[in-house]
PDB file of C-alpha atoms in Angstrom:
ATOM      1  CA  UNK A   1    -132.414 -53.949  12.761  1.00  0.00           C
ATOM      2  CA  UNK A   2    -133.896 -54.596  16.194  1.00  0.00           C
ATOM      3  CA  UNK A   3    -132.469 -51.546  17.979  1.00  0.00           C
ATOM      4  CA  UNK A   4    -133.589 -49.056  15.360  1.00  0.00           C
ATOM      5  CA  UNK A   5    -135.215 -45.825  16.401  1.00  0.00           C
ATOM      6  CA  UNK A   6    -133.785 -45.287  19.868  1.00  0.00           C
ATOM      7  CA  UNK A   7    -131.601 -42.277  19.180  1.00  0.00           C
ATOM      8  CA  UNK A   8    -133.010 -38.874  18.209  1.00  0.00           C
ATOM      9  CA  UNK A   9    -129.804 -38.180  16.287  1.00  0.00           C
ATOM     10  CA  UNK A  10    -130.269 -41.459  14.394  1.00  0.00           C
ATOM     11  CA  UNK A  11    -133.845 -40.493  13.581  1.00  0.00           C
ATOM     12  CA  UNK A  12    -132.636 -37.178  12.156  1.00  0.00           C
ATOM     13  CA  UNK A  13    -130.008 -38.996  10.092  1.00  0.00           C
ATOM     14  CA  UNK A  14    -132.722 -41.263   8.686  1.00  0.00           C
ATOM     15  CA  UNK A  15    -134.776 -38.194   7.779  1.00  0.00           C
ATOM     16  CA  UNK A  16    -131.723 -36.747   6.031  1.00  0.00           C
ATOM     17  CA  UNK A  17    -131.355 -40.086   4.211  1.00  0.00           C
ATOM     18  CA  UNK A  18    -134.900 -39.803   2.912  1.00  0.00           C
ATOM     19  CA  UNK A  19    -134.251 -36.240   1.736  1.00  0.00           C
ATOM     20  CA  UNK A  20    -131.067 -37.248  -0.097  1.00  0.00           C
ATOM     21  CA  UNK A  21    -132.849 -40.167  -1.774  1.00  0.00           C
ATOM     22  CA  UNK A  22    -135.541 -37.775  -3.011  1.00  0.00           C
ATOM     23  CA  UNK A  23    -132.859 -35.344  -4.182  1.00  0.00           C
ATOM     24  CA  UNK A  24    -131.136 -38.164  -6.066  1.00  0.00           C
ATOM     25  CA  UNK A  25    -134.349 -38.994  -7.918  1.00  0.00           C
ATOM     26  CA  UNK A  26    -134.768 -35.328  -8.828  1.00  0.00           C
ATOM     27  CA  UNK A  27    -131.148 -35.061  -9.996  1.00  0.00           C
ATOM     28  CA  UNK A  28    -131.515 -38.146 -12.185  1.00  0.00           C
ATOM     29  CA  UNK A  29    -134.055 -36.178 -14.231  1.00  0.00           C
ATOM     30  CA  UNK A  30    -131.543 -33.387 -14.938  1.00  0.00           C
ATOM     31  CA  UNK A  31    -130.052 -33.816 -18.395  1.00  0.00           C
ATOM     32  CA  UNK A  32    -126.337 -33.199 -18.819  1.00  0.00           C
ATOM     33  CA  UNK A  33    -125.503 -33.569 -15.142  1.00  0.00           C
ATOM     34  CA  UNK A  34    -122.030 -34.921 -14.442  1.00  0.00           C
ATOM     35  CA  UNK A  35    -122.175 -38.589 -13.437  1.00  0.00           C
ATOM     36  CA  UNK A  36    -119.828 -37.847 -10.513  1.00  0.00           C
ATOM     37  CA  UNK A  37    -122.577 -35.745  -8.908  1.00  0.00           C
ATOM     38  CA  UNK A  38    -125.039 -38.640  -9.149  1.00  0.00           C
ATOM     39  CA  UNK A  39    -122.456 -41.052  -7.757  1.00  0.00           C
ATOM     40  CA  UNK A  40    -121.770 -38.777  -4.787  1.00  0.00           C
ATOM     41  CA  UNK A  41    -125.419 -38.087  -3.992  1.00  0.00           C
ATOM     42  CA  UNK A  42    -126.183 -41.794  -4.488  1.00  0.00           C
ATOM     43  CA  UNK A  43    -123.611 -42.681  -1.833  1.00  0.00           C
ATOM     44  CA  UNK A  44    -124.983 -40.293   0.789  1.00  0.00           C
ATOM     45  CA  UNK A  45    -128.107 -42.288   1.781  1.00  0.00           C
ATOM     46  CA  UNK A  46    -126.003 -45.376   2.554  1.00  0.00           C
ATOM     47  CA  UNK A  47    -123.563 -43.290   4.584  1.00  0.00           C
ATOM     48  CA  UNK A  48    -126.350 -41.625   6.562  1.00  0.00           C
ATOM     49  CA  UNK A  49    -128.012 -44.982   7.218  1.00  0.00           C
ATOM     50  CA  UNK A  50    -124.748 -46.518   8.448  1.00  0.00           C
ATOM     51  CA  UNK A  51    -124.192 -43.561  10.771  1.00  0.00           C
ATOM     52  CA  UNK A  52    -127.741 -43.892  12.119  1.00  0.00           C
ATOM     53  CA  UNK A  53    -127.265 -47.615  12.732  1.00  0.00           C
ATOM     54  CA  UNK A  54    -124.042 -46.915  14.618  1.00  0.00           C
ATOM     55  CA  UNK A  55    -125.740 -44.306  16.806  1.00  0.00           C
ATOM     56  CA  UNK A  56    -128.606 -46.695  17.517  1.00  0.00           C
ATOM     57  CA  UNK A  57    -126.176 -49.418  18.547  1.00  0.00           C
ATOM     58  CA  UNK A  58    -124.416 -46.989  20.878  1.00  0.00           C
ATOM     59  CA  UNK A  59    -127.700 -45.834  22.427  1.00  0.00           C
ATOM     60  CA  UNK A  60    -129.415 -49.221  22.495  1.00  0.00           C
ATOM     61  CA  UNK A  61    -128.157 -50.096  25.952  1.00  0.00           C
ATOM     62  CA  UNK A  62    -128.724 -46.592  27.321  1.00  0.00           C
ATOM     63  CA  UNK A  63    -132.407 -46.211  26.355  1.00  0.00           C
ATOM     64  CA  UNK A  64    -135.012 -48.866  27.211  1.00  0.00           C
ATOM     65  CA  UNK A  65    -136.974 -50.254  24.256  1.00  0.00           C
ATOM     66  CA  UNK A  66    -140.272 -48.452  23.741  1.00  0.00           C
ATOM     67  CA  UNK A  67    -139.432 -45.458  25.906  1.00  0.00           C
ATOM     68  CA  UNK A  68    -140.616 -42.206  24.387  1.00  0.00           C
ATOM     69  CA  UNK A  69    -139.878 -38.878  25.969  1.00  0.00           C
ATOM     70  CA  UNK A  70    -142.947 -36.729  26.502  1.00  0.00           C
ATOM     71  CA  UNK A  71    -142.819 -33.050  25.582  1.00  0.00           C
ATOM     72  CA  UNK A  72    -142.307 -30.811  28.626  1.00  0.00           C
ATOM     73  CA  UNK A  73    -145.736 -29.190  28.237  1.00  0.00           C
ATOM     74  CA  UNK A  74    -147.479 -32.597  28.657  1.00  0.00           C
ATOM     75  CA  UNK A  75    -145.785 -33.590  31.933  1.00  0.00           C
TER      76      UNK A  75
END
């Protein structure tokens, strides 16, 4: 997606997506786990990604491409 990465909230959602994907892989190794748990955790990365995409679309017009905020101590 061309507007990806503009929103800090979207970036945090993508980080949460990565964490849930890693958790899913770890849960798949657990024997005897209810399949409903795997289905739920397997759905979370797609949900988080969709939310991040929506936030990026909302912020795309508000933040110029390539603009990165500098930390206050570097200004």
